[in-house]
GROMACS .gro file of C-alpha atoms in nm:
model
  461
    1MET     CA    1  -0.005  -0.014  -0.006
    2LYS     CA    2   0.147   0.344  -0.108
    3GLU     CA    3   0.202   0.601   0.165
    4PRO     CA    4  -0.052   0.904   0.136
    5SER     CA    5   0.238   1.122   0.014
    6GLN     CA    6   0.287   0.894  -0.260
    7LEU     CA    7  -0.056   0.905  -0.403
    8THR     CA    8  -0.042   1.098  -0.724
    9PHE     CA    9  -0.289   1.177  -1.025
   10GLU     CA   10  -0.031   1.018  -1.233
   11THR     CA   11   0.003   0.692  -1.038
   12HIS     CA   12  -0.323   0.639  -0.861
   13ASP     CA   13  -0.605   0.805  -1.031
   14LYS     CA   14  -0.812   0.504  -1.135
   15LEU     CA   15  -1.110   0.705  -1.166
   16GLY     CA   16  -1.004   0.974  -1.377
   17LEU     CA   17  -1.058   1.259  -1.117
   18LYS     CA   18  -0.765   1.476  -1.221
   19PRO     CA   19  -0.977   1.697  -1.448
   20PHE     CA   20  -1.231   1.749  -1.170
   21GLY     CA   21  -0.940   1.855  -0.941
   22GLN     CA   22  -0.812   2.107  -1.197
   23LYS     CA   23  -1.166   2.250  -1.237
   24LEU     CA   24  -1.248   2.273  -0.880
   25GLU     CA   25  -0.905   2.441  -0.800
   26GLN     CA   26  -0.991   2.688  -1.077
   27PHE     CA   27  -1.333   2.739  -0.904
   28LEU     CA   28  -1.151   2.800  -0.564
   29MET     CA   29  -0.923   3.075  -0.696
   30VAL     CA   30  -1.208   3.273  -0.865
   31GLU     CA   31  -1.478   3.210  -0.597
   32HIS     CA   32  -1.254   3.327  -0.323
   33ASP     CA   33  -1.292   3.698  -0.458
   34PHE     CA   34  -1.662   3.669  -0.417
   35VAL     CA   35  -1.658   3.621  -0.050
   36GLU     CA   36  -1.564   3.860   0.243
   37GLY     CA   37  -1.387   3.626   0.475
   38SER     CA   38  -1.269   3.266   0.410
   39LEU     CA   39  -1.407   3.068   0.146
   40VAL     CA   40  -1.561   2.746   0.280
   41VAL     CA   41  -1.665   2.475   0.015
   42SER     CA   42  -1.816   2.119   0.104
   43LEU     CA   43  -1.711   1.837  -0.108
   44ASN     CA   44  -1.996   1.586  -0.074
   45ALA     CA   45  -1.960   1.208  -0.164
   46PRO     CA   46  -2.086   0.911   0.012
   47PHE     CA   47  -1.874   0.683   0.253
   48GLY     CA   48  -1.624   0.483   0.059
   49ALA     CA   49  -1.612   0.700  -0.241
   50ASP     CA   50  -1.254   0.767  -0.192
   51LYS     CA   51  -1.261   1.140  -0.085
   52THR     CA   52  -0.956   1.095   0.113
   53THR     CA   53  -0.751   0.942  -0.182
   54PHE     CA   54  -0.879   1.231  -0.401
   55LEU     CA   55  -0.770   1.518  -0.159
   56THR     CA   56  -0.430   1.350  -0.107
   57MET     CA   57  -0.361   1.307  -0.488
   58TRP     CA   58  -0.510   1.660  -0.521
   59LYS     CA   59  -0.258   1.789  -0.248
   60SER     CA   60   0.037   1.613  -0.410
   61ASP     CA   61  -0.040   1.785  -0.745
   62LEU     CA   62  -0.046   2.123  -0.584
   63ASP     CA   63   0.278   2.054  -0.392
   64LYS     CA   64   0.448   1.978  -0.701
   65ARG     CA   65   0.336   2.280  -0.891
   66ARG     CA   66   0.425   2.499  -0.588
   67GLU     CA   67   0.799   2.383  -0.633
   68ALA     CA   68   0.797   2.556  -0.968
   69ASP     CA   69   0.574   2.843  -0.878
   70ASN     CA   70   0.532   2.959  -0.488
   71SER     CA   71   0.229   3.145  -0.581
   72THR     CA   72   0.035   2.807  -0.569
   73PRO     CA   73  -0.150   2.797  -0.242
   74GLN     CA   74   0.007   2.590   0.040
   75VAL     CA   75  -0.193   2.280   0.115
   76VAL     CA   76  -0.254   2.099   0.454
   77ILE     CA   77  -0.485   1.815   0.514
   78ILE     CA   78  -0.649   1.776   0.858
   79ASN     CA   79  -0.813   1.461   0.959
   80ALA     CA   80  -1.079   1.601   1.182
   81TRP     CA   81  -1.172   1.250   1.345
   82GLU     CA   82  -0.815   1.208   1.487
   83SER     CA   83  -0.857   1.532   1.678
   84ASP     CA   84  -1.197   1.427   1.788
   85TYR     CA   85  -1.081   1.313   2.161
   86CYS     CA   86  -0.914   1.664   2.204
   87GLY     CA   87  -1.267   1.814   2.220
   88ASP     CA   88  -1.171   2.151   2.062
   89PRO     CA   89  -1.099   2.184   1.697
   90LEU     CA   90  -0.921   2.531   1.746
   91LEU     CA   91  -0.572   2.391   1.812
   92SER     CA   92  -0.612   2.125   1.566
   93ILE     CA   93  -0.664   2.391   1.280
   94VAL     CA   94  -0.417   2.625   1.412
   95ASN     CA   95  -0.162   2.355   1.418
   96ALA     CA   96  -0.235   2.286   1.068
   97LEU     CA   97  -0.207   2.651   0.965
   98ILE     CA   98   0.127   2.667   1.151
   99LYS     CA   99   0.249   2.378   0.919
  100ALA     CA  100   0.121   2.589   0.607
  101ALA     CA  101   0.300   2.891   0.733
  102ASN     CA  102   0.620   2.683   0.731
  103GLY     CA  103   0.550   2.637   0.374
  104ASP     CA  104   0.831   2.492   0.201
  105SER     CA  105   1.048   2.474   0.508
  106PRO     CA  106   0.902   2.215   0.717
  107GLU     CA  107   1.219   2.136   0.898
  108LYS     CA  108   1.259   2.470   1.045
  109ASN     CA  109   1.023   2.734   1.201
  110THR     CA  110   0.979   3.035   0.974
  111GLU     CA  111   0.898   3.380   1.110
  112ALA     CA  112   0.545   3.352   1.003
  113ALA     CA  113   0.507   3.004   1.186
  114ASP     CA  114   0.652   3.164   1.483
  115LYS     CA  115   0.420   3.455   1.485
  116LEU     CA  116   0.124   3.202   1.457
  117ARG     CA  117   0.252   2.979   1.740
  118GLU     CA  118   0.301   3.263   1.973
  119ALA     CA  119  -0.051   3.389   1.905
  120ALA     CA  120  -0.185   3.048   1.972
  121LYS     CA  121  -0.003   3.001   2.294
  122ASP     CA  122  -0.242   3.254   2.467
  123MET     CA  123  -0.553   3.113   2.310
  124GLY     CA  124  -0.449   2.758   2.389
  125TRP     CA  125  -0.424   2.861   2.736
  126PHE     CA  126  -0.800   2.949   2.739
  127VAL     CA  127  -0.900   2.631   2.537
  128VAL     CA  128  -0.699   2.382   2.774
  129GLY     CA  129  -0.649   2.544   3.092
  130LEU     CA  130  -0.989   2.729   3.131
  131ALA     CA  131  -1.184   2.411   3.024
  132ASN     CA  132  -0.999   2.144   3.203
  133ASN     CA  133  -0.887   2.340   3.530
  134MET     CA  134  -1.124   2.636   3.607
  135ALA     CA  135  -1.432   2.481   3.468
  136SER     CA  136  -1.428   2.157   3.638
  137GLN     CA  137  -1.304   2.301   3.974
  138TRP     CA  138  -1.598   2.529   3.991
  139SER     CA  139  -1.853   2.285   3.886
  140GLY     CA  140  -1.737   2.041   4.158
  141VAL     CA  141  -1.683   1.764   3.891
  142ASP     CA  142  -1.315   1.733   3.947
  143PRO     CA  143  -1.244   1.528   4.267
  144ALA     CA  144  -0.925   1.660   4.318
  145SER     CA  145  -1.024   2.034   4.296
  146ALA     CA  146  -1.320   1.950   4.522
  147GLY     CA  147  -1.094   1.806   4.796
  148GLU     CA  148  -0.882   2.090   4.776
  149PHE     CA  149  -1.182   2.329   4.821
  150ALA     CA  150  -1.298   2.131   5.137
  151GLU     CA  151  -0.945   2.164   5.267
  152ALA     CA  152  -0.955   2.532   5.229
  153LYS     CA  153  -1.258   2.558   5.394
  154LYS     CA  154  -1.176   2.359   5.676
  155GLN     CA  155  -0.871   2.576   5.729
  156GLY     CA  156  -1.096   2.878   5.731
  157ARG     CA  157  -0.937   3.006   5.398
  158GLN     CA  158  -1.184   3.144   5.136
  159PRO     CA  159  -1.094   3.035   4.771
  160LYS     CA  160  -1.028   3.310   4.540
  161ILE     CA  161  -1.338   3.339   4.294
  162PRO     CA  162  -1.224   3.391   3.958
  163ASP     CA  163  -1.358   3.710   3.761
  164PHE     CA  164  -1.515   3.543   3.469
  165VAL     CA  165  -1.576   3.889   3.311
  166THR     CA  166  -1.208   3.947   3.308
  167LEU     CA  167  -1.161   3.582   3.186
  168TYR     CA  168  -1.404   3.649   2.909
  169GLU     CA  169  -1.221   3.969   2.819
  170GLU     CA  170  -0.874   3.812   2.820
  171ARG     CA  171  -1.023   3.525   2.598
  172THR     CA  172  -1.168   3.780   2.351
  173LYS     CA  173  -0.846   3.961   2.350
  174ALA     CA  174  -0.652   3.641   2.272
  175LEU     CA  175  -0.898   3.544   2.003
  176GLY     CA  176  -0.837   3.889   1.847
  177LYS     CA  177  -0.450   3.867   1.853
  178LEU     CA  178  -0.476   3.515   1.681
  179LYS     CA  179  -0.712   3.648   1.402
  180GLU     CA  180  -0.491   3.940   1.348
  181THR     CA  181  -0.184   3.712   1.320
  182LEU     CA  182  -0.390   3.482   1.083
  183ARG     CA  183  -0.446   3.803   0.844
  184GLN     CA  184  -0.077   3.888   0.861
  185VAL     CA  185   0.040   3.545   0.768
  186LEU     CA  186  -0.220   3.385   0.560
  187GLY     CA  187  -0.449   3.699   0.432
  188GLY     CA  188  -0.445   3.848   0.122
  189GLU     CA  189  -0.616   3.895  -0.219
  190GLN     CA  190  -0.513   3.574  -0.358
  191PRO     CA  191  -0.552   3.232  -0.166
  192LYS     CA  192  -0.231   3.146   0.045
  193ALA     CA  193  -0.363   2.830   0.193
  194PHE     CA  194  -0.601   2.561   0.099
  195VAL     CA  195  -0.706   2.364   0.413
  196PHE     CA  196  -0.856   2.025   0.332
  197VAL     CA  197  -1.063   1.912   0.640
  198ASP     CA  198  -1.140   1.521   0.593
  199GLU     CA  199  -1.337   1.288   0.798
  200LEU     CA  200  -1.559   1.556   0.960
  201ASP     CA  201  -1.857   1.324   0.927
  202ARG     CA  202  -1.697   1.064   1.131
  203CYS     CA  203  -1.663   1.281   1.442
  204ARG     CA  204  -1.921   1.291   1.747
  205PRO     CA  205  -2.212   1.532   1.661
  206ASP     CA  206  -2.119   1.795   1.893
  207TYR     CA  207  -1.751   1.807   1.767
  208ALA     CA  208  -1.838   1.812   1.416
  209ILE     CA  209  -2.088   2.107   1.468
  210ASN     CA  210  -1.811   2.279   1.678
  211TYR     CA  211  -1.571   2.237   1.400
  212LEU     CA  212  -1.811   2.416   1.147
  213GLU     CA  213  -1.878   2.690   1.428
  214THR     CA  214  -1.496   2.758   1.477
  215ILE     CA  215  -1.414   2.782   1.102
  216LYS     CA  216  -1.706   3.016   1.065
  217HIS     CA  217  -1.617   3.239   1.372
  218VAL     CA  218  -1.252   3.215   1.405
  219PHE     CA  219  -1.099   3.169   1.071
  220ASP     CA  220  -1.311   3.385   0.840
  221ILE     CA  221  -0.986   3.538   0.706
  222HIS     CA  222  -0.993   3.629   0.329
  223GLY     CA  223  -0.687   3.431   0.187
  224LEU     CA  224  -0.800   3.118   0.363
  225VAL     CA  225  -0.987   2.857   0.165
  226PHE     CA  226  -1.138   2.540   0.330
  227VAL     CA  227  -1.258   2.238   0.145
  228LEU     CA  228  -1.458   1.999   0.396
  229ALA     CA  229  -1.478   1.642   0.258
  230VAL     CA  230  -1.812   1.503   0.394
  231ASP     CA  231  -2.092   1.244   0.350
  232TYR     CA  232  -2.357   1.514   0.349
  233GLY     CA  233  -2.637   1.246   0.465
  234GLN     CA  234  -2.428   1.135   0.752
  235LEU     CA  235  -2.348   1.518   0.870
  236GLU     CA  236  -2.720   1.580   0.858
  237CYS     CA  237  -2.770   1.284   1.095
  238SER     CA  238  -2.503   1.435   1.328
  239ALA     CA  239  -2.680   1.775   1.322
  240LYS     CA  240  -3.017   1.635   1.388
  241ALA     CA  241  -2.888   1.437   1.673
  242LEU     CA  242  -2.787   1.736   1.826
  243PHE     CA  243  -3.055   1.963   1.741
  244GLY     CA  244  -3.336   1.753   1.683
  245VAL     CA  245  -3.500   1.589   1.384
  246ASP     CA  246  -3.707   1.886   1.281
  247LEU     CA  247  -3.373   2.079   1.209
  248ARG     CA  248  -3.370   2.209   0.834
  249PHE     CA  249  -3.017   2.104   0.763
  250PRO     CA  250  -2.973   2.258   0.431
  251ASP     CA  251  -3.054   2.610   0.571
  252TYR     CA  252  -2.839   2.533   0.870
  253PHE     CA  253  -2.557   2.405   0.656
  254ARG     CA  254  -2.542   2.713   0.430
  255LYS     CA  255  -2.454   2.924   0.756
  256PHE     CA  256  -2.110   2.749   0.734
  257VAL     CA  257  -2.063   2.676   0.365
  258GLN     CA  258  -2.073   2.906   0.082
  259ARG     CA  259  -2.078   2.656  -0.194
  260SER     CA  260  -2.121   2.255  -0.216
  261VAL     CA  261  -1.962   2.042  -0.504
  262THR     CA  262  -2.016   1.666  -0.537
  263LEU     CA  263  -1.741   1.437  -0.610
  264PRO     CA  264  -1.818   1.268  -0.956
  265GLU     CA  265  -1.945   0.944  -0.980
  266PRO     CA  266  -1.719   0.694  -1.179
  267ASP     CA  267  -1.838   0.638  -1.526
  268GLU     CA  268  -1.825   0.300  -1.735
  269SER     CA  269  -1.479   0.370  -1.859
  270SER     CA  270  -1.326   0.464  -1.520
  271LEU     CA  271  -1.509   0.149  -1.342
  272HIS     CA  272  -1.337  -0.068  -1.637
  273LYS     CA  273  -0.998   0.088  -1.563
  274LEU     CA  274  -1.049   0.013  -1.189
  275ALA     CA  275  -1.180  -0.348  -1.236
  276HIS     CA  276  -0.854  -0.416  -1.463
  277HIS     CA  277  -0.618  -0.259  -1.162
  278PHE     CA  278  -0.815  -0.477  -0.904
  279VAL     CA  279  -0.772  -0.788  -1.100
  280THR     CA  280  -0.415  -0.742  -1.111
  281HIS     CA  281  -0.393  -0.666  -0.755
  282TYR     CA  282  -0.599  -0.930  -0.604
  283MET     CA  283  -0.613  -1.204  -0.867
  284GLU     CA  284  -0.302  -1.218  -1.065
  285LYS     CA  285  -0.016  -1.107  -0.837
  286GLU     CA  286   0.274  -1.336  -0.921
  287GLY     CA  287   0.446  -1.532  -0.665
  288LYS     CA  288   0.139  -1.435  -0.420
  289ARG     CA  289  -0.170  -1.587  -0.550
  290THR     CA  290  -0.301  -1.819  -0.839
  291SER     CA  291  -0.650  -1.749  -0.949
  292LEU     CA  292  -0.855  -2.041  -1.078
  293MET     CA  293  -1.070  -1.790  -1.280
  294HIS     CA  294  -0.963  -1.653  -1.608
  295PHE     CA  295  -1.031  -1.289  -1.611
  296ASP     CA  296  -1.086  -1.191  -1.982
  297GLU     CA  297  -1.252  -0.883  -2.111
  298TYR     CA  298  -1.609  -1.104  -2.085
  299ARG     CA  299  -1.535  -1.143  -1.716
  300ILE     CA  300  -1.430  -0.770  -1.677
  301LYS     CA  301  -1.751  -0.689  -1.852
  302ASN     CA  302  -1.971  -0.894  -1.607
  303ILE     CA  303  -1.807  -0.697  -1.305
  304VAL     CA  304  -1.831  -0.351  -1.447
  305GLU     CA  305  -2.199  -0.416  -1.548
  306LEU     CA  306  -2.259  -0.518  -1.180
  307ILE     CA  307  -2.069  -0.260  -0.986
  308ASP     CA  308  -2.225   0.015  -1.217
  309ALA     CA  309  -2.568  -0.112  -1.151
  310LEU     CA  310  -2.523  -0.133  -0.778
  311LYS     CA  311  -2.367   0.221  -0.782
  312MET     CA  312  -2.091   0.079  -0.571
  313PRO     CA  313  -1.827   0.330  -0.432
  314PRO     CA  314  -1.464   0.250  -0.481
  315ARG     CA  315  -1.429   0.135  -0.125
  316GLN     CA  316  -1.725  -0.136  -0.199
  317ILE     CA  317  -1.548  -0.214  -0.519
  318GLN     CA  318  -1.231  -0.310  -0.355
  319GLU     CA  319  -1.416  -0.522  -0.101
  320THR     CA  320  -1.573  -0.721  -0.375
  321PHE     CA  321  -1.259  -0.802  -0.541
  322ARG     CA  322  -1.100  -0.900  -0.197
  323ILE     CA  323  -1.381  -1.155  -0.151
  324ILE     CA  324  -1.347  -1.277  -0.515
  325GLY     CA  325  -0.974  -1.307  -0.485
  326HIS     CA  326  -1.006  -1.522  -0.175
  327VAL     CA  327  -1.280  -1.755  -0.316
  328VAL     CA  328  -1.123  -1.830  -0.664
  329ALA     CA  329  -0.749  -1.864  -0.494
  330GLY     CA  330  -0.598  -2.193  -0.568
  331ASP     CA  331  -0.275  -2.372  -0.660
  332SER     CA  332  -0.122  -2.385  -1.004
  333THR     CA  333  -0.203  -2.767  -1.039
  334ARG     CA  334  -0.575  -2.732  -1.028
  335GLY     CA  335  -0.776  -2.631  -1.353
  336ARG     CA  336  -0.982  -2.339  -1.424
  337LEU     CA  337  -1.328  -2.272  -1.282
  338LEU     CA  338  -1.609  -2.338  -1.520
  339TRP     CA  339  -1.716  -2.009  -1.634
  340CYS     CA  340  -2.076  -2.007  -1.492
  341ILE     CA  341  -1.929  -2.086  -1.146
  342GLY     CA  342  -1.673  -1.786  -1.201
  343VAL     CA  343  -1.941  -1.546  -1.288
  344GLY     CA  344  -2.169  -1.668  -1.014
  345VAL     CA  345  -1.878  -1.599  -0.768
  346ILE     CA  346  -1.861  -1.239  -0.919
  347LEU     CA  347  -2.241  -1.191  -0.870
  348MET     CA  348  -2.253  -1.338  -0.514
  349SER     CA  349  -1.948  -1.144  -0.397
  350ALA     CA  350  -2.103  -0.809  -0.528
  351LEU     CA  351  -2.433  -0.893  -0.367
  352LYS     CA  352  -2.258  -0.972  -0.023
  353VAL     CA  353  -2.117  -0.634  -0.012
  354ALA     CA  354  -2.394  -0.416  -0.167
  355GLU     CA  355  -2.719  -0.615  -0.114
  356ALA     CA  356  -2.660  -0.854   0.200
  357ASP     CA  357  -3.027  -0.941   0.225
  358ILE     CA  358  -3.082  -1.084  -0.120
  359TYR     CA  359  -2.728  -1.248  -0.105
  360ARG     CA  360  -2.824  -1.437   0.205
  361ARG     CA  361  -3.172  -1.553   0.068
  362ILE     CA  362  -3.021  -1.663  -0.254
  363GLY     CA  363  -2.723  -1.840  -0.069
  364LYS     CA  364  -2.964  -2.030   0.171
  365GLY     CA  365  -3.216  -2.116  -0.093
  366ASP     CA  366  -3.474  -1.897   0.061
  367ALA     CA  367  -3.535  -1.682  -0.234
  368THR     CA  368  -3.811  -1.779  -0.519
  369HIS     CA  369  -3.731  -1.738  -0.866
  370ASN     CA  370  -3.981  -1.470  -0.915
  371GLU     CA  371  -3.830  -1.260  -0.626
  372VAL     CA  372  -3.486  -1.307  -0.776
  373GLY     CA  373  -3.607  -1.212  -1.115
  374LYS     CA  374  -3.773  -0.906  -1.003
  375PHE     CA  375  -3.453  -0.796  -0.809
  376LEU     CA  376  -3.234  -0.846  -1.107
  377ILE     CA  377  -3.487  -0.642  -1.340
  378LYS     CA  378  -3.497  -0.354  -1.090
  379LEU     CA  379  -3.125  -0.357  -1.085
  380LEU     CA  380  -3.040  -0.396  -1.438
  381GLY     CA  381  -3.322  -0.349  -1.651
  382LYS     CA  382  -3.515  -0.587  -1.851
  383GLU     CA  383  -3.261  -0.621  -2.128
  384LYS     CA  384  -2.941  -0.673  -1.925
  385SER     CA  385  -3.112  -0.881  -1.661
  386HIS     CA  386  -3.250  -1.150  -1.868
  387TRP     CA  387  -2.897  -1.295  -1.928
  388TRP     CA  388  -2.825  -1.296  -1.554
  389PHE     CA  389  -3.151  -1.437  -1.456
  390CYS     CA  390  -3.103  -1.744  -1.711
  391LEU     CA  391  -2.764  -1.795  -1.529
  392TYR     CA  392  -2.942  -1.770  -1.184
  393LEU     CA  393  -3.200  -2.038  -1.297
  394THR     CA  394  -2.953  -2.285  -1.453
  395GLY     CA  395  -2.728  -2.290  -1.148
  396SER     CA  396  -3.031  -2.285  -0.893
  397GLY     CA  397  -3.078  -2.672  -0.892
  398LYS     CA  398  -3.424  -2.618  -0.850
  399HIS     CA  399  -3.659  -2.773  -1.111
  400GLU     CA  400  -4.026  -2.692  -1.070
  401GLY     CA  401  -4.241  -2.961  -1.212
  402ASP     CA  402  -4.250  -3.343  -1.210
  403ASP     CA  403  -4.167  -3.389  -1.596
  404ALA     CA  404  -4.028  -3.203  -1.888
  405ALA     CA  405  -4.365  -3.067  -1.980
  406SER     CA  406  -4.486  -2.933  -1.661
  407ARG     CA  407  -4.123  -2.771  -1.605
  408ALA     CA  408  -4.141  -2.642  -1.950
  409ALA     CA  409  -4.502  -2.490  -1.853
  410ASN     CA  410  -4.379  -2.337  -1.533
  411LEU     CA  411  -4.070  -2.192  -1.697
  412GLU     CA  412  -4.285  -2.030  -1.953
  413LYS     CA  413  -4.524  -1.898  -1.667
  414LEU     CA  414  -4.240  -1.744  -1.500
  415PHE     CA  415  -4.085  -1.571  -1.791
  416ARG     CA  416  -4.424  -1.422  -1.889
  417ASP     CA  417  -4.495  -1.317  -1.518
  418LEU     CA  418  -4.145  -1.129  -1.533
  419GLU     CA  419  -4.239  -0.989  -1.888
  420TYR     CA  420  -3.919  -1.151  -2.039
  421VAL     CA  421  -4.181  -1.293  -2.290
  422LYS     CA  422  -4.461  -1.086  -2.438
  423LYS     CA  423  -4.816  -1.196  -2.418
  424ASP     CA  424  -4.837  -1.241  -2.789
  425GLU     CA  425  -4.475  -1.405  -2.829
  426LYS     CA  426  -4.424  -1.772  -2.863
  427PHE     CA  427  -4.226  -1.921  -2.593
  428ASP     CA  428  -3.928  -2.120  -2.696
  429ALA     CA  429  -3.848  -2.355  -2.393
  430ALA     CA  430  -3.565  -2.526  -2.558
  431ASN     CA  431  -3.357  -2.202  -2.591
  432ALA     CA  432  -3.510  -1.993  -2.323
  433LEU     CA  433  -3.197  -2.027  -2.090
  434HIS     CA  434  -2.939  -1.966  -2.333
  435GLY     CA  435  -2.773  -2.309  -2.297
  436ASN     CA  436  -2.606  -2.204  -1.993
  437GLY     CA  437  -2.666  -2.525  -1.818
  438GLY     CA  438  -2.336  -2.674  -1.945
  439GLY     CA  439  -2.126  -2.398  -1.794
  440TRP     CA  440  -2.206  -2.527  -1.445
  441GLY     CA  441  -2.078  -2.875  -1.501
  442HIS     CA  442  -2.268  -3.192  -1.478
  443ASN     CA  443  -2.347  -3.157  -1.115
  444TYR     CA  444  -2.730  -3.029  -1.077
  445SER     CA  445  -2.721  -2.930  -0.708
  446ASP     CA  446  -2.770  -2.571  -0.621
  447ARG     CA  447  -2.470  -2.393  -0.703
  448TRP     CA  448  -2.562  -2.072  -0.547
  449LYS     CA  449  -2.560  -2.242  -0.211
  450GLU     CA  450  -2.216  -2.392  -0.286
  451ILE     CA  451  -2.099  -2.045  -0.383
  452TYR     CA  452  -2.232  -1.889  -0.072
  453GLN     CA  453  -2.089  -2.139   0.140
  454LYS     CA  454  -1.751  -2.091  -0.022
  455ILE     CA  455  -1.784  -1.720   0.021
  456GLU     CA  456  -1.869  -1.735   0.391
  457SER     CA  457  -1.579  -1.995   0.462
  458ALA     CA  458  -1.336  -1.766   0.277
  459THR     CA  459  -1.428  -1.452   0.480
  460SER     CA  460  -1.475  -1.601   0.803
  461PHE     CA  461  -1.193  -1.679   1.042
   0.00000   0.00000   0.00000
């Protein structure tokens, strides 16, 4: 696995996201002029859509261009979830901006970074010291402080009551100093720093909202650009968990974010490229694993058709290939898998990841032919699903009817119920299943149950 710093568009962009990154960069550089403070943009994509990989590749691209042109904004990536336990996002963001201020000299502290660090020290005392010491002491929550207070009373000494008005004024003064330093170091007519905030939707609801509030109220500096990589739906759940289900989240979110963009979904060409990459990585790695399945263009087409229909994000696609790799692994002395079994493994592996309920029902023999047919039609459409449904039927081992005539009649009824055969169209029972039966071998047992058991065995320890 590559280190994050090694991920570049040239080496790792399997989904063709570089043009999107270039357009987004141009958008940020222009849009920055139309806001008064910092520009905050949300980059929306569901969980597993490779937002982190995209941000890392984009940062690598910007860093490389900055080596030739120092007017290119400095970039830092913050994993918000990693600082969740700290309880306050302020120092997390300031620490990242100190790195940005160091710019191209990370091994030494620049004057700009020193200014930020000094300004942050005053602010940090209030964030950490006040919250952890003063607040706990006077709320009575901290046992040690409570004990000291009791001992002081016992000895007839009155504890010094802090002047909270003064504390507030000092905190406001420290915050003003920090913001002024931020303007001096990172402010300007052109963006000086891009701050990519990742994993915000994984944080505790209160911390995620606090992060948004902090960016809005503390870091509203013209010259700063924030890109928040989020799963919009998950962030909405976090906000509603905090403020109630009646919260109008789109309106609430617009308080913090000026613009929202969506990471493009991969097209068929990108999926094809990604499938080839994972075949090489999980199936055909020389010296590591021998695959019993031959992955020609037909098998790649089968995989792409499924992952496209299932709308699988990259992380789910990767997991599907991991499963396939485990199931079809073997030694070089064994022959290749029968092609129907190979495609069956592909189908069931994809369903295990993306549609677990129908996967279990097919694997345990609980699903009816009609149920599976309707599922495939909804997933793939009438035309594409016909081939997959015939594959399913020939491997099911379920022969409904006592003799050939009754089985043909039941098959015709099934095909007409699913509208694979029109009312006025003659049904050809002999060719209805595309001759797939031989692709399963001469064993007429339920092949789907066998595949299910192999997958469960390969993925359970």
